[in-house]
Amino acid sequence: MAEKKKPDYQGGEMFLLKMGEIVLKGLNRRRFEDRLTGNLNRRLHRYGRFRVYGRQSTVYVEPLEPACDMDGAWNAIQTVFGVVGLSRAKACEKDKDVFFETAKTYLYDQLMGARSFKVETKRADKTFPMTSIELSQYVGGLLDEAFPHLKVDVHHPDVTVYLEVRDYSGYVHGNPTPGAGGLPVGAGGRGVALLSGGIDSPVAAYMMAKRGLALDMVHFFSYPYTSLEAKEKVLELAGLLTPYAGRLHVHIVPFTQIQEELRRSCPEPLFTLAMRRFMMRISQMVAREVGAECLVTGESLGQVASQTMEAMAVTQSVVDLPVFRPVIGMDKEEIITIARRIGTFDTSILPYEDCCTVFTPSHQVTKPKLASMPDAERKLDIEALVDEAVEKTEIVSV
Ligand code: ATP
Ligand code: MG
């Protein structure tokens, strides 16, 4: 893409984003890059008009109007998957002394806080009179004098001063800030995430969004056994995931009737499993409706009776779609660490009732046999119950 005009707004500041694994994706790379720039455009929309374009393994984000909220945009980009590192860069005249002055003032705080540094130059403009190495050495020498406390360390510097000589402008930036990593949301297709009000399922959804899944959320709601606050809480959790996952639809499935039917006719030790089988069947129906091709749950091996290997085999057997359980091998503490980092933990621990806890039987089998399920579900009109629940599902966008 052509580098046409030098951005004049915001003091010529702009963002350089490093794409991660996307670069490795060979022929798919273009598709990944388009997905990422599309996601960035949507994310940046509310912070003003920006120009977003990719070149080599870098995406450039330039403000197009004085009203752009650069700090807001900078923070927003940090939750966009597919970006491994981001730098704020300052535009400057392509002149060796201006490069030095710009580095000295723009990176002043970083350089004052460092013990060692090096300068690295990227030269796209082949008409520039110095080679990359010459410019690095020139500016490095002057910085060394200007900051006597700094040592040059070409192997492990605290700060790397990057100079870019581009066709239409020079740029200076320092160490990149880590990005959210992962792959651009949507690049991996679409999935349906089962979202309870607990700690694990928001983390599971986050982890799959990070691997490039676009998501629809499904929540099973057992009003009046679970309260309206429980529903609000789930919507709030979904809202907390949108900076990562983008705009979401939450499918609120009325689950009360199914649970009451189960309580009437299903043997108590198999109640939870039968209930979870309904969740899977309904989630698969929702998936078909929204064009999703997998289900995502927050199950962790052995955490509760319904999360043994045997129990998961029983619940999974009623659906054809792959069921992804990204926290399957994680300890609660590890899941909590992620929940805190992404900001869902405080909401997850608000008191609430989940439909799973309302009807928890006193005794549950931990090694269920698949063969025992049809008999346990014999008295239920499964198809009618599923159809009705799907029919009465409310869709909320967050
Ligand atoms: P979480 O912390 O995510 O609630 P959990 O450890 O409490 O998980 P369970 O209650 O057994 O485990 O639920 C296992 C998984 O089933 C959840 O992670 C979630 O994906 C799904 N799930 C449970 N309850 C609901 C619900 N009411 N609506 C949607 N999905 C649910
Ligand atoms: Mg739960």
Short mmCIF file of C-alpha atoms and ligand atoms in Angstrom, two decimals:
data_model
loop_
_atom_site.label_atom_id
_atom_site.label_comp_id
_atom_site.label_asym_id
_atom_site.label_seq_id
_atom_site.Cartn_x
_atom_site.Cartn_y
_atom_site.Cartn_z
CA MET A 1 0.00 0.00 0.00
CA ALA A 2 1.35 3.42 -0.91
CA GLU A 3 2.67 5.72 1.78
CA LYS A 4 1.05 8.87 0.56
CA LYS A 5 0.99 11.67 2.98
CA LYS A 6 2.76 12.41 6.17
CA PRO A 7 0.35 12.45 9.12
CA ASP A 8 0.30 15.93 10.61
CA TYR A 9 -1.99 15.45 13.56
CA GLN A 10 -1.12 14.68 17.14
CA GLY A 11 2.39 16.03 16.64
CA GLY A 12 2.99 13.35 14.04
CA GLU A 13 2.59 10.58 16.60
CA MET A 14 1.44 7.17 15.40
CA PHE A 15 1.43 3.54 16.45
CA LEU A 16 3.45 0.69 15.01
CA LEU A 17 2.04 -2.75 15.75
CA LYS A 18 3.96 -5.99 15.38
CA MET A 19 1.92 -8.87 14.06
CA GLY A 20 2.80 -12.18 15.65
CA GLU A 21 2.15 -15.63 14.33
CA ILE A 22 0.14 -14.15 11.50
CA VAL A 23 3.38 -13.62 9.70
CA LEU A 24 3.95 -17.36 9.70
CA LYS A 25 0.71 -18.18 8.00
CA GLY A 26 1.99 -18.29 4.43
CA LEU A 27 -0.76 -17.90 1.87
CA ASN A 28 -3.32 -17.13 4.57
CA ARG A 29 -1.32 -14.17 5.68
CA ARG A 30 -3.28 -11.66 3.64
CA ARG A 31 -6.55 -12.91 5.11
CA PHE A 32 -5.16 -12.67 8.64
CA GLU A 33 -3.84 -9.20 8.01
CA ASP A 34 -7.18 -8.03 6.61
CA ARG A 35 -8.95 -9.51 9.60
CA LEU A 36 -6.61 -7.73 11.98
CA THR A 37 -6.91 -4.34 10.29
CA GLY A 38 -10.70 -4.77 10.18
CA ASN A 39 -10.78 -5.58 13.91
CA LEU A 40 -8.54 -2.60 14.64
CA ASN A 41 -10.76 -0.27 12.64
CA ARG A 42 -13.82 -1.40 14.56
CA ARG A 43 -12.02 -1.08 17.85
CA LEU A 44 -10.61 2.39 17.11
CA HIS A 45 -13.79 3.82 15.69
CA ARG A 46 -14.80 5.55 18.92
CA TYR A 47 -11.42 7.27 19.38
CA GLY A 48 -11.53 9.25 16.12
CA ARG A 49 -10.59 8.65 12.49
CA PHE A 50 -7.44 6.59 11.97
CA ARG A 51 -5.72 5.11 8.97
CA VAL A 52 -4.79 1.48 9.55
CA TYR A 53 -2.65 -0.41 7.07
CA GLY A 54 -0.18 -3.29 7.03
CA ARG A 55 3.30 -3.53 5.55
CA GLN A 56 5.64 -6.44 5.97
CA SER A 57 4.96 -7.70 9.49
CA THR A 58 3.93 -4.30 10.84
CA VAL A 59 0.58 -2.55 11.03
CA TYR A 60 0.62 1.24 11.04
CA VAL A 61 -2.06 3.26 12.80
CA GLU A 62 -2.09 6.96 11.96
CA PRO A 63 -4.47 9.58 13.31
CA LEU A 64 -6.37 11.44 10.59
CA GLU A 65 -7.80 14.30 12.60
CA PRO A 66 -6.79 16.52 15.51
CA ALA A 67 -9.64 15.14 17.62
CA CYS A 68 -8.18 11.63 17.78
CA ASP A 69 -7.91 10.34 21.34
CA MET A 70 -4.41 8.86 21.19
CA ASP A 71 -4.31 7.59 24.77
CA GLY A 72 -7.71 5.95 24.42
CA ALA A 73 -6.66 4.33 21.16
CA TRP A 74 -3.36 3.18 22.63
CA ASN A 75 -5.13 1.43 25.50
CA ALA A 76 -7.74 -0.09 23.20
CA ILE A 77 -5.14 -1.65 20.91
CA GLN A 78 -3.63 -3.52 23.85
CA THR A 79 -6.60 -5.90 23.94
CA VAL A 80 -6.67 -6.62 20.21
CA PHE A 81 -5.58 -10.20 19.49
CA GLY A 82 -3.03 -10.67 16.74
CA VAL A 83 -0.77 -7.86 17.96
CA VAL A 84 2.32 -9.08 19.84
CA GLY A 85 3.89 -5.70 20.50
CA LEU A 86 3.06 -2.04 19.98
CA SER A 87 5.08 1.14 19.91
CA ARG A 88 4.17 4.79 19.98
CA ALA A 89 6.30 6.49 17.39
CA LYS A 90 7.08 10.14 16.70
CA ALA A 91 7.33 11.46 13.18
CA CYS A 92 10.28 13.73 12.36
CA GLU A 93 12.20 15.22 9.50
CA LYS A 94 14.61 12.83 7.81
CA ASP A 95 17.77 14.50 9.03
CA LYS A 96 20.45 12.91 11.21
CA ASP A 97 20.41 15.68 13.81
CA VAL A 98 16.63 15.83 13.91
CA PHE A 99 16.60 12.06 14.51
CA PHE A 100 18.91 12.60 17.48
CA GLU A 101 16.91 15.53 18.92
CA THR A 102 13.66 13.62 18.52
CA ALA A 103 15.07 10.50 20.21
CA LYS A 104 16.47 12.62 23.04
CA THR A 105 13.22 14.39 23.85
CA TYR A 106 10.60 11.81 22.86
CA LEU A 107 12.31 8.90 24.61
CA TYR A 108 13.67 10.98 27.49
CA ASP A 109 11.86 9.11 30.26
CA GLN A 110 12.72 5.68 28.88
CA LEU A 111 16.38 6.62 28.46
CA MET A 112 16.63 8.20 31.92
CA GLY A 113 15.22 5.02 33.46
CA ALA A 114 17.62 2.72 31.60
CA ARG A 115 21.22 1.67 32.15
CA SER A 116 22.04 0.55 28.63
CA PHE A 117 20.82 1.19 25.11
CA LYS A 118 21.44 0.67 21.46
CA VAL A 119 20.18 2.29 18.27
CA GLU A 120 18.65 0.34 15.41
CA THR A 121 17.77 1.84 12.05
CA LYS A 122 15.39 0.62 9.37
CA ARG A 123 15.85 2.38 6.09
CA ALA A 124 13.14 2.09 3.45
CA ASP A 125 14.10 5.32 1.70
CA LYS A 126 17.13 4.34 -0.31
CA THR A 127 17.84 7.97 -1.23
CA PHE A 128 18.73 8.81 2.37
CA PRO A 129 22.43 9.77 2.35
CA MET A 130 23.61 7.48 5.19
CA THR A 131 23.41 3.70 5.53
CA SER A 132 21.42 2.21 8.43
CA ILE A 133 24.60 1.44 10.32
CA GLU A 134 26.01 4.93 9.82
CA LEU A 135 22.84 6.59 11.08
CA SER A 136 22.66 4.24 14.11
CA GLN A 137 26.27 5.00 14.97
CA TYR A 138 25.83 8.75 14.56
CA VAL A 139 22.71 9.03 16.70
CA GLY A 140 24.05 6.45 19.19
CA GLY A 141 27.20 8.51 19.68
CA LEU A 142 25.25 11.70 20.39
CA LEU A 143 22.86 9.94 22.78
CA ASP A 144 25.82 8.42 24.61
CA GLU A 145 27.14 11.95 25.21
CA ALA A 146 23.72 13.37 26.10
CA PHE A 147 22.99 10.63 28.66
CA PRO A 148 26.29 9.95 30.41
CA HIS A 149 24.75 7.31 32.67
CA LEU A 150 23.97 5.07 29.68
CA LYS A 151 26.19 2.31 28.35
CA VAL A 152 25.92 0.94 24.83
CA ASP A 153 24.92 -2.73 24.85
CA VAL A 154 24.17 -4.21 21.46
CA HIS A 155 23.10 -7.61 22.84
CA HIS A 156 20.78 -6.99 25.80
CA PRO A 157 20.05 -3.26 25.99
CA ASP A 158 17.43 -1.94 28.42
CA VAL A 159 16.19 0.37 25.68
CA THR A 160 16.46 0.05 21.94
CA VAL A 161 16.04 3.34 20.10
CA TYR A 162 14.44 2.57 16.75
CA LEU A 163 14.91 4.98 13.85
CA GLU A 164 12.84 4.45 10.75
CA VAL A 165 13.66 6.23 7.53
CA ARG A 166 10.48 5.91 5.53
CA ASP A 167 9.69 7.37 2.12
CA TYR A 168 7.58 10.19 3.47
CA SER A 169 8.90 10.71 6.97
CA GLY A 170 11.27 9.65 9.68
CA TYR A 171 10.05 7.90 12.83
CA VAL A 172 11.49 7.37 16.27
CA HIS A 173 10.28 4.89 18.84
CA GLY A 174 11.51 2.94 21.83
CA ASN A 175 10.86 -0.49 23.31
CA PRO A 176 7.52 -1.96 22.29
CA THR A 177 4.83 -2.64 24.89
CA PRO A 178 3.60 -6.25 24.87
CA GLY A 179 0.36 -6.71 22.92
CA ALA A 180 -2.46 -9.16 23.60
CA GLY A 181 -0.87 -11.84 21.39
CA GLY A 182 -2.89 -14.61 19.80
CA LEU A 183 -4.64 -14.47 16.45
CA PRO A 184 -7.16 -11.93 15.16
CA VAL A 185 -10.69 -12.68 16.35
CA GLY A 186 -12.62 -14.31 13.51
CA ALA A 187 -9.58 -15.73 11.78
CA GLY A 188 -10.31 -19.10 13.37
CA GLY A 189 -14.03 -19.20 12.60
CA ARG A 190 -16.91 -18.90 15.03
CA GLY A 191 -17.78 -20.79 18.22
CA VAL A 192 -20.51 -20.83 20.82
CA ALA A 193 -19.24 -20.33 24.37
CA LEU A 194 -21.33 -21.57 27.29
CA LEU A 195 -21.18 -18.72 29.76
CA SER A 196 -22.25 -19.26 33.36
CA GLY A 197 -21.74 -16.64 36.02
CA GLY A 198 -18.69 -18.46 37.37
CA ILE A 199 -14.95 -17.90 37.13
CA ASP A 200 -14.02 -20.52 34.57
CA SER A 201 -16.26 -19.96 31.58
CA PRO A 202 -15.33 -16.29 30.94
CA VAL A 203 -11.66 -17.33 31.03
CA ALA A 204 -12.38 -20.18 28.61
CA ALA A 205 -14.15 -17.79 26.22
CA TYR A 206 -11.27 -15.33 26.45
CA MET A 207 -8.75 -18.07 25.67
CA MET A 208 -10.58 -19.20 22.56
CA ALA A 209 -11.09 -15.62 21.34
CA LYS A 210 -7.34 -15.28 21.72
CA ARG A 211 -6.87 -18.16 19.32
CA GLY A 212 -8.95 -16.34 16.74
CA LEU A 213 -12.50 -17.56 17.42
CA ALA A 214 -15.36 -15.14 17.01
CA LEU A 215 -17.93 -15.99 19.69
CA ASP A 216 -21.60 -16.14 20.44
CA MET A 217 -22.47 -16.66 24.10
CA VAL A 218 -25.13 -18.97 25.48
CA HIS A 219 -26.45 -18.68 29.00
CA PHE A 220 -28.99 -21.04 30.57
CA PHE A 221 -31.31 -19.11 32.77
CA SER A 222 -33.57 -20.73 35.35
CA TYR A 223 -35.82 -17.94 36.43
CA PRO A 224 -37.17 -17.72 39.11
CA TYR A 225 -34.78 -20.28 40.66
CA THR A 226 -31.98 -17.99 39.56
CA SER A 227 -32.58 -14.28 39.84
CA LEU A 228 -32.61 -11.45 37.35
CA GLU A 229 -29.38 -10.29 38.98
CA ALA A 230 -27.77 -13.57 37.93
CA LYS A 231 -28.68 -12.77 34.34
CA GLU A 232 -27.39 -9.19 34.65
CA LYS A 233 -24.17 -10.57 36.01
CA VAL A 234 -23.69 -12.80 32.98
CA LEU A 235 -24.36 -9.87 30.65
CA GLU A 236 -21.82 -7.85 32.58
CA LEU A 237 -19.26 -10.64 32.19
CA ALA A 238 -19.94 -10.75 28.47
CA GLY A 239 -19.47 -6.97 28.39
CA LEU A 240 -16.09 -7.33 30.10
CA LEU A 241 -15.02 -9.72 27.35
CA THR A 242 -15.90 -7.40 24.45
CA PRO A 243 -12.60 -5.49 24.43
CA TYR A 244 -11.04 -8.85 23.53
CA ALA A 245 -13.80 -10.66 21.68
CA GLY A 246 -15.54 -7.71 20.00
CA ARG A 247 -19.29 -7.15 19.99
CA LEU A 248 -21.12 -10.20 21.33
CA HIS A 249 -24.55 -11.71 21.21
CA VAL A 250 -25.65 -13.43 24.40
CA HIS A 251 -28.36 -16.04 23.86
CA ILE A 252 -30.35 -16.29 27.07
CA VAL A 253 -32.01 -19.70 27.02
CA PRO A 254 -34.96 -20.30 29.37
CA PHE A 255 -34.01 -23.48 31.21
CA THR A 256 -36.55 -23.73 34.01
CA GLN A 257 -38.98 -26.03 32.28
CA ILE A 258 -36.27 -28.51 31.30
CA GLN A 259 -34.94 -28.61 34.84
CA GLU A 260 -38.39 -29.16 36.30
CA GLU A 261 -39.06 -31.96 33.86
CA LEU A 262 -35.75 -33.53 34.72
CA ARG A 263 -36.45 -33.33 38.41
CA ARG A 264 -39.74 -35.08 37.84
CA SER A 265 -38.50 -37.93 35.73
CA CYS A 266 -34.73 -38.35 35.81
CA PRO A 267 -32.99 -40.49 38.48
CA GLU A 268 -31.30 -38.11 40.88
CA PRO A 269 -27.71 -39.38 40.49
CA LEU A 270 -27.90 -38.71 36.75
CA PHE A 271 -29.75 -35.40 36.98
CA THR A 272 -26.74 -33.12 36.50
CA LEU A 273 -25.48 -35.13 33.54
CA ALA A 274 -28.87 -35.14 31.87
CA MET A 275 -29.07 -31.39 32.43
CA ARG A 276 -25.66 -30.82 30.92
CA ARG A 277 -26.64 -32.93 27.93
CA PHE A 278 -29.52 -30.54 27.35
CA MET A 279 -27.12 -27.62 27.53
CA MET A 280 -24.99 -29.21 24.86
CA ARG A 281 -27.89 -30.03 22.55
CA ILE A 282 -29.29 -26.52 22.80
CA SER A 283 -25.89 -24.91 22.37
CA GLN A 284 -25.38 -26.94 19.21
CA MET A 285 -28.73 -25.72 17.87
CA VAL A 286 -27.66 -22.13 18.57
CA ALA A 287 -24.34 -22.84 16.89
CA ARG A 288 -26.10 -24.04 13.74
CA GLU A 289 -28.24 -20.90 13.73
CA VAL A 290 -25.32 -18.50 13.99
CA GLY A 291 -22.93 -20.45 11.76
CA ALA A 292 -20.63 -21.52 14.59
CA GLU A 293 -18.63 -24.72 14.30
CA CYS A 294 -17.56 -25.56 17.83
CA LEU A 295 -18.66 -25.28 21.45
CA VAL A 296 -16.55 -23.85 24.27
CA THR A 297 -16.94 -24.67 27.97
CA GLY A 298 -15.04 -23.81 31.14
CA GLU A 299 -14.66 -27.41 32.31
CA SER A 300 -11.51 -28.45 34.16
CA LEU A 301 -10.70 -32.11 34.64
CA GLY A 302 -11.83 -33.46 37.99
CA GLN A 303 -13.01 -30.10 39.35
CA VAL A 304 -16.52 -31.41 40.11
CA ALA A 305 -18.40 -34.67 39.60
CA SER A 306 -19.66 -33.60 36.18
CA GLN A 307 -16.13 -32.88 34.99
CA THR A 308 -14.59 -36.33 35.16
CA MET A 309 -13.48 -37.85 31.90
CA GLU A 310 -16.41 -40.26 31.94
CA ALA A 311 -18.91 -37.48 32.66
CA MET A 312 -17.56 -35.34 29.85
CA ALA A 313 -17.80 -38.28 27.45
CA VAL A 314 -21.47 -38.61 28.40
CA THR A 315 -22.27 -34.91 27.92
CA GLN A 316 -20.30 -34.60 24.72
CA SER A 317 -21.90 -37.61 23.07
CA VAL A 318 -25.13 -35.75 22.26
CA VAL A 319 -23.41 -33.28 19.93
CA ASP A 320 -21.35 -33.60 16.75
CA LEU A 321 -19.49 -30.32 17.00
CA PRO A 322 -16.06 -30.33 18.62
CA VAL A 323 -16.18 -29.17 22.25
CA PHE A 324 -13.21 -27.01 23.23
CA ARG A 325 -12.29 -26.82 26.91
CA PRO A 326 -9.26 -24.55 27.08
CA VAL A 327 -8.96 -24.67 30.89
CA ILE A 328 -9.21 -28.47 31.06
CA GLY A 329 -5.64 -28.86 32.33
CA MET A 330 -5.51 -25.83 34.57
CA ASP A 331 -5.72 -25.55 38.35
CA LYS A 332 -8.28 -23.18 39.85
CA GLU A 333 -5.47 -20.84 40.91
CA GLU A 334 -4.18 -20.63 37.37
CA ILE A 335 -7.64 -19.89 36.04
CA ILE A 336 -8.10 -17.20 38.70
CA THR A 337 -4.82 -15.56 37.72
CA ILE A 338 -6.12 -15.11 34.17
CA ALA A 339 -9.56 -14.00 35.40
CA ARG A 340 -7.89 -11.24 37.42
CA ARG A 341 -5.67 -10.17 34.56
CA ILE A 342 -8.54 -9.86 32.08
CA GLY A 343 -10.79 -8.19 34.64
CA THR A 344 -13.60 -10.74 35.01
CA PHE A 345 -12.74 -12.08 38.46
CA ASP A 346 -14.43 -9.44 40.63
CA THR A 347 -17.68 -9.86 38.74
CA SER A 348 -17.45 -13.66 38.70
CA ILE A 349 -17.22 -13.86 42.50
CA LEU A 350 -20.29 -11.71 43.12
CA PRO A 351 -22.82 -13.90 44.92
CA TYR A 352 -25.16 -15.60 42.50
CA GLU A 353 -26.94 -18.85 41.91
CA ASP A 354 -26.22 -20.83 38.79
CA CYS A 355 -28.80 -23.19 37.41
CA CYS A 356 -26.31 -25.98 38.11
CA THR A 357 -26.25 -25.22 41.81
CA VAL A 358 -29.97 -24.72 42.28
CA PHE A 359 -30.87 -28.33 41.66
CA THR A 360 -27.66 -30.01 42.77
CA PRO A 361 -28.56 -33.55 43.77
CA SER A 362 -27.14 -34.95 46.99
CA HIS A 363 -25.55 -37.86 45.18
CA GLN A 364 -23.99 -37.80 41.71
CA VAL A 365 -22.20 -40.51 39.79
CA THR A 366 -18.64 -39.69 38.89
CA LYS A 367 -18.08 -42.57 36.48
CA PRO A 368 -21.31 -42.62 34.54
CA LYS A 369 -21.93 -45.11 31.74
CA LEU A 370 -23.09 -43.69 28.47
CA ALA A 371 -25.45 -46.64 28.13
CA SER A 372 -27.39 -45.60 31.22
CA MET A 373 -28.41 -42.23 29.83
CA PRO A 374 -31.13 -43.16 27.33
CA ASP A 375 -33.04 -44.89 30.10
CA ALA A 376 -32.65 -41.89 32.42
CA GLU A 377 -33.99 -39.63 29.66
CA ARG A 378 -36.70 -42.07 28.55
CA LYS A 379 -39.66 -40.11 29.85
CA LEU A 380 -38.63 -36.82 28.27
CA ASP A 381 -39.62 -35.48 24.90
CA ILE A 382 -36.12 -34.24 24.23
CA GLU A 383 -36.74 -32.76 20.83
CA ALA A 384 -39.78 -30.78 21.93
CA LEU A 385 -38.04 -29.45 25.02
CA VAL A 386 -34.99 -28.38 23.04
CA ASP A 387 -37.06 -26.77 20.31
CA GLU A 388 -39.15 -24.83 22.77
CA ALA A 389 -36.12 -23.56 24.68
CA VAL A 390 -34.45 -22.43 21.47
CA GLU A 391 -37.66 -20.80 20.31
CA LYS A 392 -37.99 -18.78 23.51
CA THR A 393 -34.37 -17.75 23.60
CA GLU A 394 -33.76 -14.04 24.03
CA ILE A 395 -30.78 -12.53 22.23
CA VAL A 396 -29.04 -9.60 23.89
CA SER A 397 -26.20 -7.76 22.20
CA VAL A 398 -23.44 -6.36 24.33
P1 ATP B 1 -17.86 -21.86 35.75
O1 ATP B 1 -16.91 -21.28 36.74
O2 ATP B 1 -17.54 -21.49 34.34
O3 ATP B 1 -19.28 -21.62 36.13
P2 ATP B 1 -17.89 -24.37 37.03
O4 ATP B 1 -16.58 -24.82 37.52
O5 ATP B 1 -18.85 -23.77 37.98
O6 ATP B 1 -17.64 -23.42 35.80
P3 ATP B 1 -20.00 -26.11 36.07
O7 ATP B 1 -20.99 -25.30 36.79
O8 ATP B 1 -19.99 -27.57 36.17
O9 ATP B 1 -18.52 -25.66 36.34
O10 ATP B 1 -20.12 -25.77 34.54
C1 ATP B 1 -19.21 -26.26 33.62
C2 ATP B 1 -19.32 -25.45 32.36
O11 ATP B 1 -20.65 -25.53 31.84
C3 ATP B 1 -19.13 -23.97 32.60
O12 ATP B 1 -17.76 -23.61 32.56
C4 ATP B 1 -19.89 -23.36 31.46
O13 ATP B 1 -19.15 -23.41 30.26
C5 ATP B 1 -21.07 -24.30 31.33
N1 ATP B 1 -22.21 -23.81 32.15
C6 ATP B 1 -22.56 -24.12 33.40
N2 ATP B 1 -23.67 -23.47 33.79
C7 ATP B 1 -24.05 -22.72 32.72
C8 ATP B 1 -25.13 -21.82 32.48
N3 ATP B 1 -26.05 -21.53 33.39
N4 ATP B 1 -25.19 -21.24 31.27
C9 ATP B 1 -24.26 -21.50 30.31
N5 ATP B 1 -23.25 -22.34 30.50
C10 ATP B 1 -23.13 -22.95 31.68
MG MG B 2 -20.56 -22.75 37.34
#
